[in-house]
Coordinates of C-alpha atoms in Angstrom, one line a residue:
M1 CA -41.1 -44.4 -24.5
R2 CA -39.7 -40.8 -24.4
L3 CA -36.9 -39.9 -23.4
S4 CA -36.0 -37.8 -20.3
S5 CA -33.4 -34.7 -22.2
I6 CA -30.6 -36.5 -20.0
Q7 CA -31.3 -40.0 -21.8
L8 CA -32.0 -37.5 -25.1
N9 CA -28.5 -35.4 -24.7
Q10 CA -26.5 -38.8 -24.0
F11 CA -28.0 -41.0 -26.8
K12 CA -27.0 -37.7 -29.5
F13 CA -23.1 -37.2 -27.6
S14 CA -23.2 -41.6 -28.3
A15 CA -23.8 -42.1 -31.9
A16 CA -21.2 -38.1 -33.0
F17 CA -18.9 -40.4 -31.1
E18 CA -19.3 -43.9 -33.0
K19 CA -20.0 -40.7 -36.0
Y20 CA -16.0 -39.8 -35.6
N21 CA -15.1 -43.3 -34.5
K22 CA -15.9 -44.7 -38.0
F23 CA -13.7 -41.1 -39.7
I24 CA -10.8 -42.0 -38.0
S25 CA -11.4 -45.3 -38.9
E26 CA -11.0 -44.3 -42.8
N27 CA -7.3 -42.8 -42.0
P28 CA -7.5 -39.3 -42.9
T29 CA -5.3 -36.5 -43.6
L30 CA -4.7 -34.2 -40.5
E31 CA -6.1 -31.1 -43.6
Q32 CA -9.3 -34.1 -42.6
I33 CA -9.2 -34.6 -39.8
L34 CA -8.9 -30.7 -39.1
E35 CA -11.7 -30.1 -41.4
N36 CA -14.3 -32.4 -38.8
P37 CA -16.5 -30.3 -37.2
S38 CA -16.9 -32.1 -34.9
T39 CA -13.0 -32.8 -34.6
P40 CA -13.0 -29.3 -32.0
D41 CA -15.5 -31.1 -29.4
Q42 CA -13.5 -35.0 -29.6
I43 CA -10.2 -32.8 -28.5
T44 CA -12.3 -31.4 -25.5
V45 CA -13.1 -34.9 -24.6
G46 CA -10.0 -36.2 -25.0
S47 CA -11.1 -38.5 -27.1
K48 CA -8.3 -41.6 -27.3
I49 CA -8.7 -42.5 -31.0
L50 CA -8.5 -39.7 -31.9
I51 CA -5.1 -38.5 -29.5
S52 CA -3.7 -42.7 -31.4
Y53 CA -3.8 -42.1 -34.2
L54 CA -2.0 -39.1 -35.0
T55 CA 1.7 -39.7 -36.1
P56 CA 5.2 -37.5 -34.9
E57 CA 4.5 -36.2 -38.6
M58 CA 1.5 -35.3 -37.8
V59 CA 2.6 -33.5 -33.9
R60 CA 5.7 -31.2 -36.5
Q61 CA 2.4 -30.1 -38.6
L62 CA 0.2 -29.2 -36.2
L63 CA 2.9 -26.9 -34.1
T64 CA 4.0 -26.2 -38.1
F65 CA 0.7 -24.3 -38.4
I66 CA 1.0 -22.7 -34.8
T67 CA 4.2 -21.5 -35.1
V68 CA 4.3 -20.3 -39.4
E69 CA 2.1 -17.5 -40.8
P70 CA 0.4 -18.4 -43.8
S71 CA 1.4 -16.0 -47.1
E72 CA -2.2 -15.3 -48.1
S73 CA -2.3 -17.1 -51.3
D74 CA -2.8 -19.6 -48.7
S75 CA -6.8 -21.3 -48.4
P76 CA -8.7 -19.9 -45.6
A77 CA -8.4 -22.7 -44.1
R78 CA -5.1 -22.5 -44.0
I79 CA -5.0 -19.0 -42.5
H80 CA -8.2 -19.8 -39.8
T81 CA -8.9 -23.0 -39.8
Y82 CA -6.1 -24.7 -39.3
P83 CA -3.9 -22.6 -37.0
F84 CA -7.3 -22.5 -34.4
V85 CA -7.9 -26.1 -34.3
S86 CA -4.2 -27.8 -33.2
S87 CA -3.7 -24.8 -31.3
L88 CA -6.7 -26.8 -29.3
F89 CA -4.7 -29.6 -29.0
F90 CA -1.9 -27.9 -26.7
S91 CA -4.4 -26.1 -24.9
V92 CA -5.9 -29.8 -23.3
E93 CA -4.1 -31.8 -20.6
C94 CA -3.3 -35.0 -22.6
G95 CA -1.0 -35.8 -21.3
A96 CA 0.3 -39.2 -24.5
L97 CA 0.6 -36.1 -26.6
L98 CA 2.4 -33.7 -24.2
D99 CA 4.7 -36.4 -23.2
L100 CA 5.6 -37.0 -27.7
V101 CA 6.4 -33.9 -27.8
H102 CA 9.0 -33.6 -24.6
S103 CA 10.4 -37.2 -26.0
D104 CA 11.2 -35.7 -29.3
Q105 CA 13.5 -32.9 -29.5
T106 CA 13.1 -31.6 -32.4
L107 CA 8.9 -31.9 -31.7
L108 CA 10.5 -28.9 -29.3
E109 CA 12.7 -27.6 -31.6
N110 CA 10.3 -26.5 -34.2
L111 CA 7.8 -25.4 -31.7
L112 CA 10.2 -22.6 -29.9
N113 CA 11.9 -21.7 -33.5
F114 CA 8.8 -19.4 -33.5
L115 CA 10.5 -17.3 -30.7
K116 CA 13.1 -16.9 -33.3
G117 CA 11.1 -15.4 -36.0
D118 CA 11.7 -11.2 -36.9
A119 CA 9.9 -8.9 -35.3
P120 CA 7.1 -7.8 -34.9
L121 CA 5.5 -11.6 -34.3
N122 CA 2.1 -12.6 -35.4
F123 CA 0.2 -11.3 -32.1
L124 CA -2.2 -14.1 -33.2
L125 CA 0.0 -16.7 -32.9
S126 CA 1.7 -15.2 -29.7
G127 CA -1.1 -16.7 -28.5
Y128 CA -0.9 -19.5 -29.9
F129 CA 2.5 -20.7 -29.6
A130 CA 1.9 -19.4 -25.4
K131 CA -0.4 -21.7 -24.8
A132 CA 1.6 -24.5 -26.5
F133 CA 4.2 -23.4 -24.3
D134 CA 2.0 -23.3 -21.1
I135 CA 0.6 -26.8 -21.4
L136 CA 4.1 -28.4 -22.4
M137 CA 5.2 -26.4 -19.0
R138 CA 2.5 -27.5 -16.5
S139 CA 3.3 -30.9 -18.2
N140 CA 6.9 -31.1 -17.7
E141 CA 8.4 -27.8 -16.4
R142 CA 12.1 -29.2 -15.9
K143 CA 12.3 -31.0 -19.5
L144 CA 10.5 -28.1 -21.0
L145 CA 13.0 -25.5 -19.4
D146 CA 16.2 -27.5 -19.2
F147 CA 15.6 -26.8 -23.0
F148 CA 14.6 -24.4 -23.2
Y149 CA 17.4 -22.1 -21.6
S150 CA 20.5 -25.2 -23.0
Q151 CA 19.9 -23.4 -26.3
N152 CA 19.6 -20.0 -25.0
Y153 CA 15.4 -19.4 -25.4
H154 CA 15.4 -17.2 -23.6
F155 CA 17.6 -14.4 -25.5
F156 CA 15.0 -15.4 -28.6
L157 CA 12.2 -15.1 -26.5
L158 CA 13.4 -12.1 -24.5
N159 CA 13.1 -10.3 -28.5
H160 CA 10.0 -9.8 -28.5
I161 CA 7.7 -8.8 -25.1
Y162 CA 5.8 -6.3 -26.7
S163 CA 3.0 -9.4 -27.0
Q164 CA 1.3 -9.8 -24.3
S165 CA 0.7 -13.8 -25.1
I166 CA 5.3 -13.3 -25.0
A167 CA 5.2 -11.2 -21.9
D168 CA 3.8 -13.4 -19.9
I169 CA 5.5 -16.5 -20.9
A170 CA 8.9 -14.5 -19.1
Y171 CA 7.5 -14.0 -15.9
K172 CA 6.7 -17.6 -16.2
C173 CA 10.0 -18.4 -16.5
L174 CA 11.9 -15.7 -13.8
S175 CA 9.2 -17.0 -11.7
S176 CA 10.1 -20.9 -12.2
S177 CA 11.9 -22.8 -9.9
F178 CA 14.0 -24.6 -11.7
T179 CA 14.8 -21.1 -13.5
F180 CA 18.6 -20.6 -12.3
K181 CA 20.2 -17.0 -10.5
Q182 CA 22.0 -17.1 -14.0
Q183 CA 19.4 -17.5 -16.0
R184 CA 17.0 -14.6 -13.9
T185 CA 20.2 -12.4 -13.7
E186 CA 20.3 -12.4 -17.9
I187 CA 16.5 -11.8 -17.7
I188 CA 16.3 -9.5 -15.4
D189 CA 19.0 -7.4 -16.9
I190 CA 17.9 -7.5 -21.0
L191 CA 13.7 -5.8 -18.7
V192 CA 15.9 -3.0 -17.6
S193 CA 17.8 -2.9 -21.1
K194 CA 15.1 -2.8 -23.0
L195 CA 13.4 0.1 -20.5
T196 CA 14.4 2.9 -22.3
V197 CA 13.6 5.1 -26.0
D198 CA 15.3 2.7 -28.5
Y199 CA 11.8 0.6 -27.6
S200 CA 8.1 0.9 -28.5
P201 CA 5.7 1.9 -25.5
L202 CA 4.3 -2.2 -25.5
V203 CA 8.4 -3.0 -24.9
A204 CA 8.9 -0.3 -21.5
L205 CA 5.3 -1.5 -20.8
N206 CA 5.5 -5.6 -20.7
S207 CA 9.0 -4.5 -18.8
Q208 CA 8.1 -3.4 -16.2
N209 CA 4.9 -5.3 -15.0
I210 CA 7.8 -8.2 -15.4
I211 CA 10.0 -6.6 -13.1
C212 CA 7.9 -4.9 -11.0
R213 CA 5.6 -9.0 -10.1
A214 CA 9.4 -10.7 -10.0
L215 CA 9.7 -6.9 -7.5
N216 CA 6.4 -8.4 -6.0
D217 CA 7.1 -11.9 -5.4
C218 CA 11.1 -12.0 -4.4
F219 CA 12.3 -14.3 -6.8
P220 CA 16.2 -15.4 -5.9
G221 CA 18.1 -12.7 -7.6
I222 CA 16.0 -9.6 -7.6
E223 CA 18.4 -7.9 -6.0
Y224 CA 20.5 -6.8 -8.7
L225 CA 18.0 -4.3 -9.6
A226 CA 18.8 -2.8 -5.9
N227 CA 22.4 -2.3 -7.6
E228 CA 23.2 2.4 -7.7
A229 CA 24.4 1.8 -11.4
V230 CA 21.1 -0.6 -12.3
I231 CA 18.5 2.6 -10.1
S232 CA 20.2 5.0 -11.9
S233 CA 20.1 3.8 -15.3
F234 CA 16.0 3.9 -14.5
F235 CA 16.2 7.8 -13.4
Q236 CA 18.5 8.3 -16.1
N237 CA 15.3 7.1 -18.4
L238 CA 13.4 10.0 -15.7
K239 CA 14.5 12.5 -18.2
S240 CA 13.1 11.1 -21.9
E241 CA 11.4 13.0 -23.3
N242 CA 9.6 9.2 -24.7
R243 CA 6.0 9.5 -21.6
E244 CA 5.6 5.3 -21.6
V245 CA 9.1 5.0 -20.1
V246 CA 8.7 7.0 -17.7
T247 CA 6.3 5.5 -16.1
S248 CA 7.4 3.0 -16.0
S249 CA 10.7 3.6 -15.1
A250 CA 9.1 5.5 -12.3
K251 CA 6.8 2.0 -11.2
V252 CA 10.5 -0.2 -11.2
L253 CA 11.8 2.5 -8.9
L254 CA 8.9 2.4 -7.2
S255 CA 9.1 -0.5 -6.6
I256 CA 12.4 -1.5 -5.9
F257 CA 12.4 1.5 -3.0
A258 CA 9.2 -1.3 -1.7
A259 CA 10.8 -3.5 -2.2
F260 CA 14.1 -3.5 -1.1
K261 CA 12.8 -0.1 1.8
E262 CA 14.5 -1.9 5.1
E263 CA 17.8 -1.0 3.6
S264 CA 19.0 1.7 4.9
S265 CA 21.5 2.4 2.2
I266 CA 18.1 2.3 -0.5
S267 CA 17.5 5.3 0.1
L268 CA 20.9 6.6 0.1
K269 CA 21.1 6.1 -3.6
F270 CA 16.8 7.4 -3.7
L271 CA 18.3 10.7 -2.3
L272 CA 21.2 10.7 -4.6
Q273 CA 18.7 11.7 -7.3
I274 CA 17.0 14.2 -5.4
E275 CA 17.3 16.8 -8.5
T276 CA 15.7 14.1 -10.8
I277 CA 12.8 13.9 -8.3
R278 CA 12.6 17.6 -7.7
D279 CA 12.2 18.6 -11.2
L280 CA 9.3 15.5 -12.3
I281 CA 6.7 17.8 -9.0
F282 CA 7.9 20.8 -10.3
K283 CA 7.8 19.8 -14.4
V284 CA 4.6 21.8 -15.4
E285 CA 2.1 19.6 -17.2
K286 CA -0.3 20.2 -19.8
T287 CA -4.2 21.9 -19.7
L288 CA -6.9 20.7 -21.5
K289 CA -10.7 21.3 -21.7
N290 CA -13.2 19.1 -20.9
Q291 CA -16.5 19.3 -22.0
A292 CA -17.8 22.1 -20.6
G293 CA -15.5 24.7 -21.7
C294 CA -13.5 25.0 -18.3
E295 CA -10.0 24.1 -18.3
A296 CA -7.7 21.3 -15.7
T297 CA -4.6 20.5 -15.9
I298 CA -3.5 17.6 -15.3
I299 CA -1.2 16.3 -13.2
G300 CA 1.0 12.6 -14.9
E301 CA 0.4 9.6 -13.5
T302 CA 4.2 9.8 -13.1
K303 CA 3.8 12.7 -10.3
L304 CA 2.0 9.8 -7.9
V305 CA 4.2 7.5 -8.7
I306 CA 7.3 10.2 -7.4
M307 CA 5.3 10.5 -4.8
Q308 CA 4.9 7.3 -3.6
I309 CA 8.8 7.0 -3.5
I310 CA 8.3 10.3 -1.8
N311 CA 6.2 9.1 0.9
I312 CA 9.1 6.1 1.9
L313 CA 11.4 8.7 2.2
C314 CA 10.2 10.5 4.7
G315 CA 9.7 8.5 7.3
A316 CA 12.9 6.1 5.7
H317 CA 14.2 8.3 9.3
L318 CA 17.3 9.6 7.7
P319 CA 18.8 12.7 9.2
E320 CA 19.5 14.0 4.7
V321 CA 15.6 13.2 3.8
G322 CA 14.3 17.2 5.9
R323 CA 18.0 18.3 4.7
L324 CA 17.5 17.7 1.0
F325 CA 13.7 18.1 1.3
K326 CA 14.7 21.2 2.9
V327 CA 16.7 22.6 0.2
A328 CA 15.1 22.1 -2.7
E329 CA 11.3 23.2 -2.1
I330 CA 9.4 19.5 -2.1
I331 CA 7.8 19.7 0.6
P332 CA 6.2 23.5 -0.5
K333 CA 5.3 21.9 -4.1
L334 CA 3.7 19.8 -3.8
T335 CA 1.6 21.7 -1.0
E336 CA 1.2 23.3 -3.7
L337 CA -0.1 20.8 -6.1
F338 CA -2.7 19.7 -3.6
E339 CA -3.9 23.2 -3.4
S340 CA -4.6 23.4 -7.3
H341 CA -5.4 20.2 -8.0
D342 CA -9.2 20.1 -6.2
W343 CA -10.9 17.2 -8.2
N344 CA -7.8 13.9 -8.4
S345 CA -8.2 12.2 -5.4
L346 CA -4.6 9.7 -6.3
L347 CA -3.6 13.6 -5.6
H348 CA -4.7 13.7 -2.4
E349 CA -4.1 10.2 -0.6
R350 CA -1.5 10.4 -1.9
Y351 CA -0.2 14.2 0.0
F352 CA -2.2 13.2 2.3
N353 CA 0.4 9.6 3.3
I354 CA 3.5 11.9 2.5
V355 CA 2.2 14.8 5.6
E356 CA 0.7 11.5 8.0
S357 CA 5.0 10.7 7.4
I358 CA 5.8 14.1 8.3
I359 CA 4.6 14.6 10.9
Y360 CA 5.6 10.5 12.6
S361 CA 9.2 11.5 11.5
D362 CA 12.1 12.2 13.8
S363 CA 13.2 14.6 11.5
Q364 CA 12.0 18.8 12.8
D365 CA 13.6 19.6 9.4
L366 CA 10.7 17.7 7.8
Q367 CA 7.9 19.4 10.0
I368 CA 9.3 23.0 9.3
A369 CA 8.8 22.3 5.7
L370 CA 6.2 21.3 5.8
L371 CA 4.2 23.7 8.4
E372 CA 6.5 26.6 7.7
D373 CA 7.7 26.5 4.8
A374 CA 4.9 25.1 2.6
K375 CA 2.3 26.5 5.0
L376 CA 0.2 24.1 5.7
P377 CA -2.0 25.7 8.4
Q378 CA -2.6 28.5 6.5
L379 CA -3.9 26.9 3.4
L380 CA -6.7 24.3 5.9
I381 CA -8.1 27.7 7.2
R382 CA -8.5 29.2 3.9
L383 CA -9.8 26.6 2.2
G384 CA -12.4 25.5 5.1
N385 CA -13.1 29.6 4.7
S386 CA -13.5 28.6 1.3
P387 CA -14.7 25.5 0.3
Y388 CA -15.8 26.1 -3.1
V389 CA -15.3 27.3 -6.6
Q390 CA -16.8 28.3 -9.9
Y391 CA -16.6 26.2 -12.1
G392 CA -18.2 27.8 -15.7
R393 CA -21.0 28.9 -14.1
A394 CA -21.7 27.2 -11.5
L395 CA -20.8 27.2 -7.8
I396 CA -18.5 23.4 -6.4
K397 CA -17.7 22.3 -2.9
R398 CA -14.0 21.8 -4.0
G399 CA -13.4 17.7 -4.3
S400 CA -10.4 17.4 -1.9
M401 CA -12.1 19.3 1.5
G402 CA -12.3 15.4 2.6
Y403 CA -8.6 16.0 2.6
V404 CA -8.8 18.9 4.0
Y405 CA -10.8 17.6 7.2
K406 CA -8.8 14.7 7.3
I407 CA -4.6 16.6 7.3
A408 CA -6.9 19.5 10.1
N409 CA -7.4 16.2 12.1
L410 CA -3.6 14.9 12.2
L411 CA -2.6 18.1 12.8
I412 CA -5.0 18.5 15.7
S413 CA -4.5 15.6 18.1
S414 CA -0.8 15.3 16.5
K415 CA -0.8 18.9 19.0
N416 CA -2.9 16.9 21.5
K417 CA -0.8 14.3 21.6
G418 CA 2.6 16.6 21.8
I419 CA 4.4 15.3 19.0
I420 CA 4.1 18.9 17.6
E421 CA 4.5 21.6 20.1
D422 CA 1.0 24.0 20.4
E423 CA 2.9 27.1 20.3
V424 CA 4.0 25.5 16.4
I425 CA 0.0 25.5 15.6
N426 CA -1.7 28.0 18.1
K427 CA 0.2 31.2 17.0
I428 CA -1.2 30.9 13.3
E429 CA -4.4 32.9 13.1
G430 CA -6.8 31.9 12.8
W431 CA -6.2 28.7 13.6
A432 CA -8.7 28.5 17.1
S433 CA -11.3 29.9 15.4
F434 CA -10.6 27.8 11.9
E435 CA -10.5 24.3 14.7
K436 CA -13.3 25.1 16.7
E437 CA -15.4 26.4 13.9
I438 CA -15.5 24.5 11.0
V439 CA -12.5 21.7 11.6
E440 CA -14.9 20.5 14.7
V441 CA -18.7 20.7 13.7
Y442 CA -17.7 19.0 10.8
N443 CA -16.0 16.2 13.2
R444 CA -20.1 16.3 14.9
V445 CA -21.5 16.0 12.1
A446 CA -19.7 13.2 10.9
N447 CA -19.6 11.0 14.1
S448 CA -24.0 11.1 14.4
E449 CA -24.3 10.5 11.2
L450 CA -21.4 7.6 11.6
G451 CA -21.1 7.2 15.4
A452 CA -25.3 7.2 16.9
I453 CA -27.6 5.3 17.6
Y454 CA -31.1 5.6 15.4
N455 CA -34.7 4.3 15.9
F456 CA -36.4 2.4 13.1
E457 CA -39.5 5.3 13.7
S458 CA -41.8 6.0 11.3
A459 CA -41.9 9.7 11.6
S460 CA -43.6 11.7 8.0
S461 CA -43.8 15.6 8.7
E462 CA -47.0 15.1 6.4
G463 CA -50.2 15.2 8.3
N464 CA -48.6 15.1 11.9
N465 CA -48.9 17.8 14.8
E466 CA -45.1 16.4 15.8
T467 CA -42.7 20.0 15.7
E468 CA -40.2 20.4 13.6
S469 CA -37.6 19.2 15.3
S470 CA -39.6 15.7 16.3
N471 CA -39.3 15.2 13.1
L472 CA -35.2 15.2 13.2
P473 CA -33.5 11.7 14.1
V474 CA -33.1 11.5 18.1
F475 CA -28.7 10.8 18.0
T476 CA -28.0 8.9 21.6
D477 CA -23.7 8.2 22.4
S478 CA -22.5 5.0 23.5
D479 CA -24.4 6.4 26.6
N480 CA -27.9 6.5 25.6
A481 CA -27.3 10.4 27.0
Q482 CA -29.4 12.3 24.2
I483 CA -27.8 13.6 22.2
E484 CA -28.6 17.4 20.7
P485 CA -31.0 17.3 17.2
I486 CA -28.9 18.8 14.3
S487 CA -31.4 21.4 12.8
S488 CA -29.3 22.7 10.2
V489 CA -26.1 21.0 8.4
S490 CA -25.6 24.7 6.8
D491 CA -23.9 25.6 10.6
A492 CA -20.7 23.5 9.7
Q493 CA -18.9 24.6 6.3
G494 CA -19.7 23.9 2.8
F495 CA -22.5 21.8 4.2
G496 CA -24.7 23.2 1.8
G497 CA -27.2 26.5 2.8
D498 CA -30.2 26.8 4.4
E499 CA -32.4 26.3 1.3
T500 CA -31.2 23.3 1.1
A501 CA -31.0 21.8 5.0
S502 CA -34.3 22.8 5.7
E503 CA -35.6 20.8 2.5
Y504 CA -33.9 17.3 3.8
F505 CA -34.9 17.1 7.4
E506 CA -38.9 19.1 6.5
N507 CA -38.8 14.8 4.7
V508 CA -36.9 13.2 7.3
Y509 CA -39.4 10.4 7.1
W510 CA -37.5 7.4 9.1
K511 CA -35.6 8.3 12.7
V512 CA -33.1 5.8 12.0
E513 CA -31.1 3.4 15.6
F514 CA -28.2 2.2 14.3
D515 CA -25.7 0.6 15.9
L516 CA -22.2 -0.2 15.2
N517 CA -20.9 -2.6 17.4
E518 CA -24.3 -4.5 15.9
L519 CA -22.7 -3.9 12.8
E520 CA -19.4 -4.6 13.4
E521 CA -20.1 -8.1 15.0
I522 CA -21.9 -9.0 11.9

């Protein structure tokens, strides 16, 4: 009788199971168990015979294999096989084994004493340790953390957050409901102190990640981070020459501000550091040369983060913001950065958000700084009239043009709603023609592409007697009134020349009818 593949696999598994049971019945040593190639599979399926065979002394030895770094003179099995297979025992939820560890304080000490080792810890063993700690925490979180904090292991833990595995454990401890406010404050305080040049970039990065995640999750005790002394220490870090420390500190400050932005006192604490913010915005970054031989000045991640902080300040509705920003000339400098970095879409997005916050703020000082001191309308006119830049030997459209039109539409909309006075914009030379000949044409083309209704009709321009204009897509608005076809995209500044437009419109093979309302329903 021919066996099916399922029956064959069951037979193989049963045979392997019987063979392994026989192996265990011969009372093997722990080393023989770890060297047996079937042991990993037996651990995965939770073999009760294997687990029940383990004595407390064997479990202690398993913990030793994943916490004590082997010497160079040890056997290859001791260096590679034993730690790996030992870690598998603490990768599955095996109740009997985990209960044994929880009930024996010496076994817990065997595991946790790994944290008392001198830095740097072995990264591989750190991963094995983290797996064991995590599975023990999931099985009995309260019991593990009670012992963990009672023996002050959290202080030893924070000595090793250069390891991502250890940093993950630190966050789990911080986020646990069994971590009390005092312990949480102690952990956060140490993490804050580690964001300095005295530690490695990995320590700064992992400290920042833990603090930002804690702020995002709003744990009890994070109010400590809103303390003026803590905020001042992070701003002091921004003056460091260590790039990782500066960037990590800026991200923590952004998270603090975002978490407590509803409190006016937090904005005032940030305004006390306006000089540091100004210095970072005015800092000249390095110039790099790309493969094409063209030079580009980098913006730097820190400036992008500081721009987000500035955006929150602009929306804080505090009279001090406009006055201090105007004196510090921050808005004109940001406008200069927007103009000089054609290809940084993150910068363009941050700048647009700041402009939007200023427009809808109630600060006349901020609006004057944007529209008059920074001369934003004049910049939009200038970029709209010259949307191309010489890049090497090629003429390329500016990457910022999408945001140029977006900001222009924001100003026009604000003017129409009375948020900005008409004369402030209309008195600017060239604005009327810019609005009518560039922005309105751009909007007409964009709306035609996005909001029109198309018909799916095969309309090959080859071999028919239709005129060129009849081959164009037929656009209708929501009332089914026909919109005049666009015969040349070159009517809009920056949309390509006549040759490109003609080539496109002479090869329109489909007229598409498309209703966005139906798409929304789908």
